[in-house]
Coordinates of C-alpha atoms (C1' of nucleotides) in Angstrom, one line a residue:
Chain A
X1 CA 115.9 132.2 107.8
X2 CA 113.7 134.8 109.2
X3 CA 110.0 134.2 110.9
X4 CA 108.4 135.7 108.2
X5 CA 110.5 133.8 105.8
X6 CA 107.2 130.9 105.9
X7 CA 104.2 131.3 107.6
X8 CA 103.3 128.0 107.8
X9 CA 105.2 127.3 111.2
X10 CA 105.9 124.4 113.5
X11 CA 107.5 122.4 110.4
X12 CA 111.2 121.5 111.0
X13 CA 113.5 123.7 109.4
X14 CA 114.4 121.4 106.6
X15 CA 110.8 121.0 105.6
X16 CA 110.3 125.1 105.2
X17 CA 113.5 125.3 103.1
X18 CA 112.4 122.4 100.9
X19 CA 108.5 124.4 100.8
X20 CA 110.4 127.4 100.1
X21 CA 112.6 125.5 97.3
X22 CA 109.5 123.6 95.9
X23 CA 107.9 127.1 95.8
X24 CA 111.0 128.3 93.5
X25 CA 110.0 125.7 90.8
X26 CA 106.6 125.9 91.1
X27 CA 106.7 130.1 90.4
X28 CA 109.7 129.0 87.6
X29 CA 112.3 131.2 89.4
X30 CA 114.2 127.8 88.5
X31 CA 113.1 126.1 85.2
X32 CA 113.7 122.7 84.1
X33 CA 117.3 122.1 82.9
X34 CA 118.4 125.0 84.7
X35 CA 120.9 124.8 87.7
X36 CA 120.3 125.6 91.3
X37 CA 122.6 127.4 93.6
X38 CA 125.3 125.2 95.4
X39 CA 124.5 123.9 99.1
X40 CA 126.6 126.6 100.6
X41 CA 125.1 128.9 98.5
X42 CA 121.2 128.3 99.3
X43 CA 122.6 127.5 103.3
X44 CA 124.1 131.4 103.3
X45 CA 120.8 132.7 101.7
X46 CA 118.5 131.4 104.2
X47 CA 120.4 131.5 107.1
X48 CA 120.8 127.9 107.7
X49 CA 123.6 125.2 108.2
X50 CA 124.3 123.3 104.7
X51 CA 123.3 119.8 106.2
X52 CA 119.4 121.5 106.5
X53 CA 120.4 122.4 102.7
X54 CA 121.3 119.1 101.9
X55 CA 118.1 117.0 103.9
X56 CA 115.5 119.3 101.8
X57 CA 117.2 118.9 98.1
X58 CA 117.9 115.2 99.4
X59 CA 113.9 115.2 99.4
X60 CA 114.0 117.0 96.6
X61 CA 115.9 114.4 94.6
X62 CA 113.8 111.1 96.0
X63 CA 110.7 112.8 94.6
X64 CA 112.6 113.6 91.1
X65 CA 111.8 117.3 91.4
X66 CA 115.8 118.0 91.3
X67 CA 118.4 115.8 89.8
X68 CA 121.8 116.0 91.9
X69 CA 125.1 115.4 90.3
X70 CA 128.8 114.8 92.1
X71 CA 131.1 117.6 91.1
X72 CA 128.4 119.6 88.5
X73 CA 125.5 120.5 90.6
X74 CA 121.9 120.2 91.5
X75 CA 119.5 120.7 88.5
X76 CA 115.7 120.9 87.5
X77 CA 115.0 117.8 86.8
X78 CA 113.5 118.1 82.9
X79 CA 111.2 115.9 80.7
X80 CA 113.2 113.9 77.2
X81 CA 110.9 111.8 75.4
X82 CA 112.1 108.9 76.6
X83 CA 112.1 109.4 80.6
X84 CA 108.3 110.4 80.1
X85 CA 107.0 107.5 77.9
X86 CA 109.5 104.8 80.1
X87 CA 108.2 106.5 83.5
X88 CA 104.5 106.6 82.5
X89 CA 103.9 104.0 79.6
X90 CA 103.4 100.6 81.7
X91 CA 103.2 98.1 78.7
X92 CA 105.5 95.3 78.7
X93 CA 105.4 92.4 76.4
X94 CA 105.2 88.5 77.2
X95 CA 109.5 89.0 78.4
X96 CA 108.4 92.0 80.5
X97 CA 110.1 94.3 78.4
X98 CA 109.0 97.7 78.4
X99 CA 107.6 98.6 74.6
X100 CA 107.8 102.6 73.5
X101 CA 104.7 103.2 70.7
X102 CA 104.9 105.1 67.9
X103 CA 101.8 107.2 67.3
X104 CA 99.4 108.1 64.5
X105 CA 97.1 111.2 64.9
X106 CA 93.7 110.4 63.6
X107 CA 92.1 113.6 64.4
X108 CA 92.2 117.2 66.6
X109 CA 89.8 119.3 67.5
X110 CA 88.2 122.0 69.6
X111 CA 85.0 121.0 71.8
X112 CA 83.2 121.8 74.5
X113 CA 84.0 119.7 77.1
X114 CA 82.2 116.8 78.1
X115 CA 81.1 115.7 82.0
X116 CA 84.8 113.6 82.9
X117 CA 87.0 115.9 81.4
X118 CA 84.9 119.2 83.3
X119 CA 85.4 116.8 86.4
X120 CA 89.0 115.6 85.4
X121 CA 90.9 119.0 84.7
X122 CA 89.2 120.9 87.2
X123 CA 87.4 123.0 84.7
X124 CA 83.8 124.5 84.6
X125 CA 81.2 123.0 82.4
X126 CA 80.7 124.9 79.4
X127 CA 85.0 125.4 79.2
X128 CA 86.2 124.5 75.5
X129 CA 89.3 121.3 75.5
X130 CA 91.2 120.4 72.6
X131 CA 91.1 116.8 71.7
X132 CA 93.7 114.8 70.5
X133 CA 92.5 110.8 69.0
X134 CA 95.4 108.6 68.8
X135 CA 96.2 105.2 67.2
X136 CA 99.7 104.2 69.0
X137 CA 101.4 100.8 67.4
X138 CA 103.5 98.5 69.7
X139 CA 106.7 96.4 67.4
X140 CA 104.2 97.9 63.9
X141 CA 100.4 96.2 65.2
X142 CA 98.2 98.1 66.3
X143 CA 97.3 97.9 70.5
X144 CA 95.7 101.6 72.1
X145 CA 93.1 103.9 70.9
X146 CA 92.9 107.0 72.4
X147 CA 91.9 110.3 73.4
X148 CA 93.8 112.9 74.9
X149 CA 91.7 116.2 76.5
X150 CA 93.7 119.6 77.2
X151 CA 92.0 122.4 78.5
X152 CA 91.4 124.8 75.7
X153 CA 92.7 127.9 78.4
X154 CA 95.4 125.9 79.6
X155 CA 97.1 125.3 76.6
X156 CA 95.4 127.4 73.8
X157 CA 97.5 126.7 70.9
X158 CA 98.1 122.5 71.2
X159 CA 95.5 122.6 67.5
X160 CA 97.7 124.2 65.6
X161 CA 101.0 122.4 66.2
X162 CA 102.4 121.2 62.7
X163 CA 103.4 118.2 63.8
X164 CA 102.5 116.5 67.2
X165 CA 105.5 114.4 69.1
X166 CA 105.0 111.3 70.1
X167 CA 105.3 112.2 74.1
X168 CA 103.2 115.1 74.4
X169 CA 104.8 116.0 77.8
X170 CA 108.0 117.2 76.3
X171 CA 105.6 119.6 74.6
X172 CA 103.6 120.8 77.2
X173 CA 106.8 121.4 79.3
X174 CA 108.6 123.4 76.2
X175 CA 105.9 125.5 75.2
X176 CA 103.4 126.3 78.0
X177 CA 105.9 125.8 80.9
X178 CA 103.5 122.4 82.7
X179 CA 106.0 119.5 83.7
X180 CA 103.4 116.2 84.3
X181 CA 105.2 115.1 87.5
X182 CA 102.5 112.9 89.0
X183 CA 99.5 111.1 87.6
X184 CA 96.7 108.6 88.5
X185 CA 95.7 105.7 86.4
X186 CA 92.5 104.3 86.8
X187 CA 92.2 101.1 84.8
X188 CA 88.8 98.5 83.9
X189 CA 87.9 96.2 81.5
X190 CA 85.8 96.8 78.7
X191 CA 84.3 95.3 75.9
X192 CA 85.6 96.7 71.9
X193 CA 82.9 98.4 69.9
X194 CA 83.6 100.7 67.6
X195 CA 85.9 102.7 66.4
X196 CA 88.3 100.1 68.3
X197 CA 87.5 97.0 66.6
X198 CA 88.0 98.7 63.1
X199 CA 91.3 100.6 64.1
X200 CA 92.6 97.8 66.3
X201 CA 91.2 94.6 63.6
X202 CA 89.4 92.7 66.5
X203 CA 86.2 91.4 67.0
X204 CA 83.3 93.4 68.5
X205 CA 83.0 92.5 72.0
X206 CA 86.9 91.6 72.9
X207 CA 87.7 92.6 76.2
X208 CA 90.0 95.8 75.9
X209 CA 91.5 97.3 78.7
X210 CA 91.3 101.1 79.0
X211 CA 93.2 102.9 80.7
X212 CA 91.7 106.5 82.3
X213 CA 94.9 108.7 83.3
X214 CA 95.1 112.3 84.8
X215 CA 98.3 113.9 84.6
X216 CA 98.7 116.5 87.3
X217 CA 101.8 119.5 87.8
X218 CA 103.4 119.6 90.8
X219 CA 101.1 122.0 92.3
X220 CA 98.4 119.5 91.8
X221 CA 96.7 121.2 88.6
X222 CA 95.5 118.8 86.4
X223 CA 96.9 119.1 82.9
X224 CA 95.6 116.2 80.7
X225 CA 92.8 113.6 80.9
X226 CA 93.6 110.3 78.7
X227 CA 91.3 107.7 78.1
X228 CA 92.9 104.7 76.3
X229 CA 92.0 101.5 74.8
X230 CA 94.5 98.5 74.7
X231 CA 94.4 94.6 73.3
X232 CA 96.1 93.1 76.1
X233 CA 96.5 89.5 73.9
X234 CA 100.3 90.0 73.7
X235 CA 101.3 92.9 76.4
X236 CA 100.8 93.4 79.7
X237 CA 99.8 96.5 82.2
X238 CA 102.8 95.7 84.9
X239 CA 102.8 97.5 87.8
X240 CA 105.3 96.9 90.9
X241 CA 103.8 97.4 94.1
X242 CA 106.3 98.0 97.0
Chain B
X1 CA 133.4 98.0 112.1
X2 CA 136.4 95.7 110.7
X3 CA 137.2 95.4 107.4
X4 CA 136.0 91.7 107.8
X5 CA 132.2 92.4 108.5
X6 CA 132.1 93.1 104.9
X7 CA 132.9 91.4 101.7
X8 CA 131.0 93.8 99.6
X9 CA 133.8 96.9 99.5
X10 CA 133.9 100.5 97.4
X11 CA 129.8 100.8 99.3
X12 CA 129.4 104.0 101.8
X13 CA 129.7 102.8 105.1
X14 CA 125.9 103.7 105.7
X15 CA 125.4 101.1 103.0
X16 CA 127.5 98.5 104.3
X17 CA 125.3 99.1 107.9
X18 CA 122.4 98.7 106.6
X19 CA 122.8 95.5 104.1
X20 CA 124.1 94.3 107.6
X21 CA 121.0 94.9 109.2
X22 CA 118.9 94.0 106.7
X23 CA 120.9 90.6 106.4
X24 CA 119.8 90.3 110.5
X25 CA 115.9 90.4 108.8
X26 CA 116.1 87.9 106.2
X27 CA 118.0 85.4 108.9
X28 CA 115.1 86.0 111.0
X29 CA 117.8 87.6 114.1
X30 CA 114.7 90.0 114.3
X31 CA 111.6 89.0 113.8
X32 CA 108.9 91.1 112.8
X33 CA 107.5 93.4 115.6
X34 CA 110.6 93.3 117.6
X35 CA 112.6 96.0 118.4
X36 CA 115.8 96.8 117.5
X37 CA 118.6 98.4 119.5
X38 CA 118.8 101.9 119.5
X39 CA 121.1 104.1 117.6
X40 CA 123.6 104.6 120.0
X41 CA 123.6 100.6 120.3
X42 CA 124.5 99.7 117.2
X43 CA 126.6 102.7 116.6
X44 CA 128.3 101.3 119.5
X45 CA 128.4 97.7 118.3
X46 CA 129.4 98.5 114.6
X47 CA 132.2 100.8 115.6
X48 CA 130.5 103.8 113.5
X49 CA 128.9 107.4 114.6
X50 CA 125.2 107.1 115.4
X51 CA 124.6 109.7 112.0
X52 CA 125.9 106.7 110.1
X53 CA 123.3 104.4 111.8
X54 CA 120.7 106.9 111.3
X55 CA 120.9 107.0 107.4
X56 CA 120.8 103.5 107.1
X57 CA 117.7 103.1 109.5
X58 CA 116.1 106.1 107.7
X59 CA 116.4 104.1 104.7
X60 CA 115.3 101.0 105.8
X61 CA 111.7 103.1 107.4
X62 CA 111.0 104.4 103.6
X63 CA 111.3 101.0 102.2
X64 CA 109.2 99.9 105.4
X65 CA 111.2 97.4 106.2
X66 CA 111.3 99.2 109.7
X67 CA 109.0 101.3 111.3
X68 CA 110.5 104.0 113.9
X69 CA 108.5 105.8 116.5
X70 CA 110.0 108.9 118.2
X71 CA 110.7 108.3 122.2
X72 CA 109.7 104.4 121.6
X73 CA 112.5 103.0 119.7
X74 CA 112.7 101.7 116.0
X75 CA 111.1 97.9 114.9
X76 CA 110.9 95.3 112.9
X77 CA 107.8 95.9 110.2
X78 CA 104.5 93.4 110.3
X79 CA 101.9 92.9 108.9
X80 CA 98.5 93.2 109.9
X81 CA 94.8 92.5 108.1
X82 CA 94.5 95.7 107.2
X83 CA 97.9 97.1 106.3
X84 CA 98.1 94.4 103.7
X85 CA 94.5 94.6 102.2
X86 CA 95.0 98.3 102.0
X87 CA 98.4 98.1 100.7
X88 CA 98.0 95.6 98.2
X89 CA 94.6 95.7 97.4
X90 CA 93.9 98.2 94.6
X91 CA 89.6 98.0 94.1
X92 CA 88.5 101.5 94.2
X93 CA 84.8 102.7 94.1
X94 CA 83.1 105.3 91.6
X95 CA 84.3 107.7 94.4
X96 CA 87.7 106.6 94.6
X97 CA 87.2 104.9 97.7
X98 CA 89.2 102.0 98.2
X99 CA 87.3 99.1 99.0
X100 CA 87.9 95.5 101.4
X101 CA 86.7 93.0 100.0
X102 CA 85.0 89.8 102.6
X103 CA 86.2 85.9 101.0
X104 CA 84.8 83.0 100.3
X105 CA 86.9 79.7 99.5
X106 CA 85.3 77.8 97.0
X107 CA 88.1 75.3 96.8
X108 CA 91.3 73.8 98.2
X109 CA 93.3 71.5 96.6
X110 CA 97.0 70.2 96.6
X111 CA 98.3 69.0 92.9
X112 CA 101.5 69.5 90.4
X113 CA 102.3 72.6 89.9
X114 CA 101.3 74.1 86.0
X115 CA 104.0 76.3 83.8
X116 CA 102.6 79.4 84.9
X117 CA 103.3 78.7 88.8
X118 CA 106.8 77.1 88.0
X119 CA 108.0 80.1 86.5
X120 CA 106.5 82.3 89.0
X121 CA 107.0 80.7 91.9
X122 CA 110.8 79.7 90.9
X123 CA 109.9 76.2 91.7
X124 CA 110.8 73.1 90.4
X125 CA 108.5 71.0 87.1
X126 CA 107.2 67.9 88.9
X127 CA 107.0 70.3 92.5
X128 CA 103.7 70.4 94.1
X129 CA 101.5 73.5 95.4
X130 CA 98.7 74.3 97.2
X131 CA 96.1 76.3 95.4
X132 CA 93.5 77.8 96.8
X133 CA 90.1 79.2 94.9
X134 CA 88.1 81.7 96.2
X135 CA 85.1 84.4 95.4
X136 CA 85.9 88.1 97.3
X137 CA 83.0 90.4 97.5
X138 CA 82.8 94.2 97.5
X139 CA 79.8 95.9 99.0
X140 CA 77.9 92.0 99.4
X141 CA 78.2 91.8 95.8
X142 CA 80.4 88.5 94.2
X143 CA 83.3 90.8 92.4
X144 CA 86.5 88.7 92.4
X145 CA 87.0 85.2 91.5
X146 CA 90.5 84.7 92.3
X147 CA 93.1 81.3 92.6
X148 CA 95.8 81.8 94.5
X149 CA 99.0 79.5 93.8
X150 CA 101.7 78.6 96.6
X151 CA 104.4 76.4 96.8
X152 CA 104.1 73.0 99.2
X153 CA 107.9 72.9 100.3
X154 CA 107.7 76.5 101.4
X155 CA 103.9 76.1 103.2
X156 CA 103.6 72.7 104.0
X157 CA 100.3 72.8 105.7
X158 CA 98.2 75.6 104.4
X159 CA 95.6 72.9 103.3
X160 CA 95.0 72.1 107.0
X161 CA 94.2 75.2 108.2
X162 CA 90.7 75.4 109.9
X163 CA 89.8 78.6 108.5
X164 CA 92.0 80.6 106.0
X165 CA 91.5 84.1 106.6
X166 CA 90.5 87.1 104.4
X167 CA 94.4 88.0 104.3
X168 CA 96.4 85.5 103.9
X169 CA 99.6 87.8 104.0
X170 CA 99.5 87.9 107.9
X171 CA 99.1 83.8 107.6
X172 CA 102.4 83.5 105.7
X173 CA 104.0 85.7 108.1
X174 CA 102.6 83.8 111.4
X175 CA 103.1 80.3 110.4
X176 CA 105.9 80.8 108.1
X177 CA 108.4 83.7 108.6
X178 CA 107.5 84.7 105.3
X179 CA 107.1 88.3 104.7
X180 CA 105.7 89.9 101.4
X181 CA 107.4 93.3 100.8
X182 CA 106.6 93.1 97.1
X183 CA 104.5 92.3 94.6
X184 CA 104.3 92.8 90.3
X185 CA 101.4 93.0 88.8
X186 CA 100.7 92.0 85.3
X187 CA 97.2 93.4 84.1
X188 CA 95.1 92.2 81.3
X189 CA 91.7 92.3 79.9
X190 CA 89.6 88.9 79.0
X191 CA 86.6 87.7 78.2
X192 CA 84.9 86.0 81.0
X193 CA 83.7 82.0 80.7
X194 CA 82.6 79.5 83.1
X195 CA 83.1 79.5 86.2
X196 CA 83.6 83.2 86.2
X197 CA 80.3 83.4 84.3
X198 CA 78.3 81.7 87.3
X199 CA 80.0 82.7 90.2
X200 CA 79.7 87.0 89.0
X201 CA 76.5 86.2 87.7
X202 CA 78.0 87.8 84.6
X203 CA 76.8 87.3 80.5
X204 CA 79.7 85.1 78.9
X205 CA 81.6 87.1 77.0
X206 CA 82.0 90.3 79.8
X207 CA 84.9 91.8 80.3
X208 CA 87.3 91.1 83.1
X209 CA 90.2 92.5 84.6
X210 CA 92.6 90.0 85.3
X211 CA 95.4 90.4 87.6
X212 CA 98.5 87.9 87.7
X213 CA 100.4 89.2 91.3
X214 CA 103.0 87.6 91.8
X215 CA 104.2 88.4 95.6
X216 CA 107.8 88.2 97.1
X217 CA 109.6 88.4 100.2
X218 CA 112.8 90.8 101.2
X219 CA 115.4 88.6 99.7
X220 CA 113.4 88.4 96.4
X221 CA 112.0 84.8 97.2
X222 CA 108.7 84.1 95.3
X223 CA 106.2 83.4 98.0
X224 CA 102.6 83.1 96.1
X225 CA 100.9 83.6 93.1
X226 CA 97.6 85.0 92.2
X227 CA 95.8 85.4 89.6
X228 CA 91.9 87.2 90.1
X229 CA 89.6 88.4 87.3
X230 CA 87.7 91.1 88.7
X231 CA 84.3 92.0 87.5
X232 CA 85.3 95.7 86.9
X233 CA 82.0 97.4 85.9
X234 CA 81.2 99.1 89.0
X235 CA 84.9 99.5 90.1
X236 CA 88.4 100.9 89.0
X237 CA 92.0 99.7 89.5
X238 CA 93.2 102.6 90.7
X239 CA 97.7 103.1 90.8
X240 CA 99.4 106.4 91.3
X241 CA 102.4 107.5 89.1
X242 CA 105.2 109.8 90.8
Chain C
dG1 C1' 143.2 123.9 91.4
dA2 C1' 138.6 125.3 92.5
dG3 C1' 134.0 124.1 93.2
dT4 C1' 130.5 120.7 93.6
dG5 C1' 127.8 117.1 95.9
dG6 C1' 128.7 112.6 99.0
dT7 C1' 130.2 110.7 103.3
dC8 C1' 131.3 110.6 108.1
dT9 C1' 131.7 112.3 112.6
dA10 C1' 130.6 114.6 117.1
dG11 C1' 127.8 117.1 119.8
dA12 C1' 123.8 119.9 121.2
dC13 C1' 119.1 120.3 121.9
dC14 C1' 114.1 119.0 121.2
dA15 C1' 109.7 116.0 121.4
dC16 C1' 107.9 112.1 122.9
dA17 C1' 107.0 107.7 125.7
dA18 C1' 107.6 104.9 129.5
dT19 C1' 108.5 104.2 134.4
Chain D
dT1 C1' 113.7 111.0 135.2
dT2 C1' 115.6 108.3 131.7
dG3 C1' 116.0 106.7 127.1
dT4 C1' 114.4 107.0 122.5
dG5 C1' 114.2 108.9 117.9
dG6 C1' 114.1 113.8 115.4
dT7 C1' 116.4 118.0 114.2
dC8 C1' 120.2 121.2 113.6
dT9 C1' 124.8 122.5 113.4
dA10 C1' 129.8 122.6 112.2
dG11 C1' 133.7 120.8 110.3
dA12 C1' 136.6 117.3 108.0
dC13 C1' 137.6 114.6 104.2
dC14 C1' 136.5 112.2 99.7
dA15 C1' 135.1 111.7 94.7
dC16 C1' 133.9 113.8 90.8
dT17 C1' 133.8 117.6 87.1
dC18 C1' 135.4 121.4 84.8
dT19 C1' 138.8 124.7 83.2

DNA sequence: GAGTGGTCTAGACCACAAT
DNA sequence: TTGTGGTCTAGACCACTCT
């Protein structure tokens, strides 16, 4: 590894190789699914011992960037439906089991974005998003209303999808190339008015917890805002704190 | 190391070192702001290389269970006010601010334990706890009313202390030897009634966040519970998703 | 059998803190 | 100056996967 291989000096080696690796899947020189060269491999290239190799994909691995396999290899870690919705969907019922909704479209459209989602996704005011209103159902009742925001420039096609899945990450990862790797939830409590007390059958006025999550890429651009709605009588919002 | 310092076989050695030294924390052979021996020490001592010691002390610092310090040595974690409010506490402000909230106890009684704290707590039907009530405020305005739940065998004489303060986490871990590494939340919305009605100076009816933490130690012992309805109009419960 | 990541060791040098 | 943890290297051996 040359000087001029990173400019951003005084960082231990390990650190510019894992920059310089991070950089790799953040340009897509290395998509998700795909396989990275061996150790020795990446230790030749650079000009570094393997153990340097192995400290920045060990990083690599803790933050679920790369998934490492004994005897096949080290591979872009990629989104199925089911890691996304178990890694980011937090309801549990009254056992603390983990519930996966199903999910009924009720509308999709093309607006001009309101003041949280210009503030949200980090686009100007004026920008068009496409909007996405969801009724999700938990063991067939239904719990969450809500509203997914794109930006419109971001992901221009997401409208005209025949057929939404029910974890949109999959689908932003397969057809615009964003893979949500981090997001921030910010949660309150809210009383029901409508349209939730029609769609969810409860009383204007129950306290529904909502749910405001932004979904950012691994170079910290936002991809979705989510707003969501959920009757918390039989489930729970669990979060482990460690 | 012998084959006898072990009964747990087929683990990395690294693995085996540090479920030893982890033991030496739970039977209190360190105690929380000590230091431990160096490296070389208990390389030395466990009959392994000092690499091997370094991977298990390296994991031990990233589930804080340790904390090292380059040129100073590596010790025990502990708590302090502040590392425990800001760790634990979750309150952040319209600007994502996160907030420390002053306490109030409004209450402080010793009775039979309910079926929420017996399952929680892991105790016994017919045990006793202590259960403290309090009001927190954010910003000198009443925000949380909160009762916290903890066993009498395991903190005999919480109910005699002159002045509980705002963390109690540093309490537990002074008079006690009990540390809380962990907590689950369990997050829910409700409608709010006397007393939290009075106390928030809130409408009945308003909806509340409530929080049931329950909070445990390193070897998974349940050391209190906590329930707090937070008044959630002005602030967000903010968590991060990796 | 060949190639991969996983473990373990040994030694060198560096940055930092205390004395 | 001494001792600590932090980095970097090189090499050996192991466990697993594929062909």
């Amino acid at each position: 590894m040359t000087t001029a291989d990173n400019l951003t000096k005084f960082l231990p080696l390990y650190a510019q190789v894992k920059q310089l690796l991070v950089q790799r899947l953040i340009d897509k020189t290395w998509t998700p699914g795909m396989g990275l060269p061996s150790e020795n491999q990446l230790a030749a290239e650079l000009k570094v011992s393997q153990g340097t190799v192995r400290k920045a994909l060990d990083e690599m691995a803790a933050e679920k960037l790369v998934v490492r396999r004994q005897g096949r290899g080290t591979f872009v870690a990629e989104h199925t439906q089911e890691q996304a919705l178990f890694h980011f969907f937090r309801l549990v019922d009254a056992e603390d089991q983990q519930k996966i909704p199903e999910s009924e479209v009720l509308s999709l459209e093309v607006a001009e974005a309101n003041e949280l989602e210009v503030q949200r996704l980090g686009i100007n005011s004026g920008d068009q998003v496409t909007r996405i209103e969801r009724l999700r159902r938990l063991d067939g009742l239904p719990v969450i209303y809500e509203i997914i925001s794109v930006a419109l420039r971001l992901m221009p096609n997401v409208a005209e999808e025949a057929r939404l899945p029910n974890s949109l990450y999959g689908l932003y990862q397969r057809d615009y190339g964003l893979s949500v790797l981090k997001a921030v939830e910010r949660v309150r409590a809210v009383n029901a008015s409508t349209p939730e007390t029609t769609l969810l059958g409860i009383k204007s006025g129950t306290a529904l917890l909502e749910i405001e999550r932004t979904a950012t890429s691994l170079d910290g651009q936002a991809i979705e805002l989510r707003v969501s709605r959920c009757h918390t009588d039989k489930y729970r919002y669990m979060v482990e704190l460690t």
